PDB file of C-alpha atoms in Angstrom:
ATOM      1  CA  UNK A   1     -30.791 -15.102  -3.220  1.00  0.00           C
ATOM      2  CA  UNK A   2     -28.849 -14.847   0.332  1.00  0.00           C
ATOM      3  CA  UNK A   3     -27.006 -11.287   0.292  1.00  0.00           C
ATOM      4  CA  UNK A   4     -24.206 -13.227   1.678  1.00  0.00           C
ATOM      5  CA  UNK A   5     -24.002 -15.536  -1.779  1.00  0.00           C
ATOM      6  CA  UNK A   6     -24.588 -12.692  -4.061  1.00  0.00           C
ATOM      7  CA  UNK A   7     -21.767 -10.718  -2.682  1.00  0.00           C
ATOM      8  CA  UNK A   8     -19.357 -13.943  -2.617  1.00  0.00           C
ATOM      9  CA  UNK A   9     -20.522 -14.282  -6.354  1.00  0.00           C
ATOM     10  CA  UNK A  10     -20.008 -10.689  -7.334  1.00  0.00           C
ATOM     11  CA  UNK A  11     -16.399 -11.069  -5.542  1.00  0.00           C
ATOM     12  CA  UNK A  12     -15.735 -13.638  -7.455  1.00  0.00           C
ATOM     13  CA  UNK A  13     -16.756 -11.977 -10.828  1.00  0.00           C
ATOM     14  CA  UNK A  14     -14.893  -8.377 -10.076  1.00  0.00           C
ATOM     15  CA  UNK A  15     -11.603 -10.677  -8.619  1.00  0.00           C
ATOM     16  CA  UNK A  16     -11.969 -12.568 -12.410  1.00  0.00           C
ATOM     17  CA  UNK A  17     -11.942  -8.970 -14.433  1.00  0.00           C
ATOM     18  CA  UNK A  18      -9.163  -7.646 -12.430  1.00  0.00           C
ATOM     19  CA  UNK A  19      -6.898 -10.652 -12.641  1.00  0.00           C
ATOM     20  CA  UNK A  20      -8.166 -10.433 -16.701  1.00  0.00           C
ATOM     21  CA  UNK A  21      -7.606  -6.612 -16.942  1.00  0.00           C
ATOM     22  CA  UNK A  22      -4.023  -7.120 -15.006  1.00  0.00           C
ATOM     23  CA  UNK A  23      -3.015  -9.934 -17.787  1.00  0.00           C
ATOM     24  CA  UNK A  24      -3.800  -7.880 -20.410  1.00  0.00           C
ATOM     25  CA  UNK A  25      -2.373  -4.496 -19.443  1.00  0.00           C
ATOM     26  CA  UNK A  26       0.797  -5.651 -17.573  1.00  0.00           C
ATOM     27  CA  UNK A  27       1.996  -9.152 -19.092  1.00  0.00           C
ATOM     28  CA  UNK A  28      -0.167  -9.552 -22.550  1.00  0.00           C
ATOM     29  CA  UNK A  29       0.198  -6.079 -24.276  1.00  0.00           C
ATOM     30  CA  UNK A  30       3.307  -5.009 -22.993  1.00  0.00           C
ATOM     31  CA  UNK A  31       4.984  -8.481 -23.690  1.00  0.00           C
ATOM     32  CA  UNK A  32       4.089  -9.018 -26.692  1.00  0.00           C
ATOM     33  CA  UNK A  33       5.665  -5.512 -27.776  1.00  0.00           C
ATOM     34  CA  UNK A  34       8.408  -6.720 -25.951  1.00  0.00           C
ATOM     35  CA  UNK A  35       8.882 -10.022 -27.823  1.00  0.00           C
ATOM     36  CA  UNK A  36       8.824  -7.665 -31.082  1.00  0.00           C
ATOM     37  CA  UNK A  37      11.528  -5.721 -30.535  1.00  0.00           C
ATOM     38  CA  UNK A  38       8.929  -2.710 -30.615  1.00  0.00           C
ATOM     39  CA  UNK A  39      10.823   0.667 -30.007  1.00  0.00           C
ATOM     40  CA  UNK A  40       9.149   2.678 -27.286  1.00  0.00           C
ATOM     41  CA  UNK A  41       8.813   6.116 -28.832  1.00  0.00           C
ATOM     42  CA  UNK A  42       7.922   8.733 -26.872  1.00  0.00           C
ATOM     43  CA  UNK A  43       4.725   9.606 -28.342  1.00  0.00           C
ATOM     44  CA  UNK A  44       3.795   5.637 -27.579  1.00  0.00           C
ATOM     45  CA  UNK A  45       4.733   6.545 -23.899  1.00  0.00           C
ATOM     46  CA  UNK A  46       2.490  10.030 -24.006  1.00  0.00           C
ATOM     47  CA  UNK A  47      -0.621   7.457 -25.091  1.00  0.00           C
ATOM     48  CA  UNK A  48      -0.101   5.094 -22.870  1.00  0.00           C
ATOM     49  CA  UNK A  49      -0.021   7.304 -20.203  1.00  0.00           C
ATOM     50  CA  UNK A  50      -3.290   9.367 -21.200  1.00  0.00           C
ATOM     51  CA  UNK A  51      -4.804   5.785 -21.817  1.00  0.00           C
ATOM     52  CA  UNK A  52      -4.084   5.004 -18.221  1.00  0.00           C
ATOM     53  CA  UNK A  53      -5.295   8.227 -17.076  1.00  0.00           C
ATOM     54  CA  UNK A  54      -8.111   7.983 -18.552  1.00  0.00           C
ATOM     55  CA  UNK A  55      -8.627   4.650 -17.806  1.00  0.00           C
ATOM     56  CA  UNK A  56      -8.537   6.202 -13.725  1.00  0.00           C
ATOM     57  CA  UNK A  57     -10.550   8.716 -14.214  1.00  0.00           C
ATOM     58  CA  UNK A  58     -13.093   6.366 -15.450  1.00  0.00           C
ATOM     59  CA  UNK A  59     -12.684   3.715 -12.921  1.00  0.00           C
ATOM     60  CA  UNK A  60     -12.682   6.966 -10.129  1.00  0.00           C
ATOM     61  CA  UNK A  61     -16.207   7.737 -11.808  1.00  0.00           C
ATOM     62  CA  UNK A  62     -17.597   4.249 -11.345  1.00  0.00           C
ATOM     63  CA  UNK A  63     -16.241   3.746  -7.919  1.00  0.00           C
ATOM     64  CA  UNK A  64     -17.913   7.428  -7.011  1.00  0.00           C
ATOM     65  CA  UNK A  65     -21.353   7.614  -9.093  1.00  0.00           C
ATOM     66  CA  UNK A  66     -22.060   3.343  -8.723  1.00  0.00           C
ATOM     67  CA  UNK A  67     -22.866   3.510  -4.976  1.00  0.00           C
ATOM     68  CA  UNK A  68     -24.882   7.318  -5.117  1.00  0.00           C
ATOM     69  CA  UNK A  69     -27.023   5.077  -8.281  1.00  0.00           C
ATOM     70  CA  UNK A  70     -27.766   2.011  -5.844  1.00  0.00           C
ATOM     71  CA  UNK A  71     -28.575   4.526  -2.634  1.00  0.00           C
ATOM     72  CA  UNK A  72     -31.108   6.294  -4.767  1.00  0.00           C
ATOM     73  CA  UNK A  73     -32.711   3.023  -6.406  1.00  0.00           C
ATOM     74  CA  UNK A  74     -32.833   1.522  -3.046  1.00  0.00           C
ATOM     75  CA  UNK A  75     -34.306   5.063  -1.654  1.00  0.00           C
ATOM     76  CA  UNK A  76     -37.430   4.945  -4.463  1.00  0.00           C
ATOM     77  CA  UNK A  77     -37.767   1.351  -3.997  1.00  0.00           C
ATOM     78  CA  UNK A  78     -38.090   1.672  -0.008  1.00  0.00           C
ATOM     79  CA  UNK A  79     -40.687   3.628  -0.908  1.00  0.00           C
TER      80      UNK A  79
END
């Protein structure tokens, strides 16, 4: 495959799971609570907080690790 189409298809798949992840954390969850009447307590606040944390520290991991794992694997490939 053309480098140029694979990384116009993997755009296309990460801008899908962030526009997915966005509706769920910032309009789905939260709304729905909403619509409940659901009394933010704040322990809820403490969770969601260390969820999103988390959820950072994870992404930070990914963003900082992914590209070392494709240098190497490209590296032992090469030769």
């Amino acid at each position: 495959m053309d480098p140029q189409q694979q990384l116009n298809k993997d755009a296309k798949l990460c801008t899908r799971w962030a526009l997915g992840l966005t509706f769920l954390f910032v309009l789905l969850f939260p709304g729905v609570m909403f619509l409940t009447g659901y009394q933010y307590t704040l322990s809820f606040f403490k969770g969601w907080t260390y969820l999103a944390f988390g959820w950072l520290i994870i992404a930070g991991i990914c963003i900082i690790v992914g590209p070392v794992v494709e240098f190497v694997r490209e590296k032992k490939d090469s030769e």
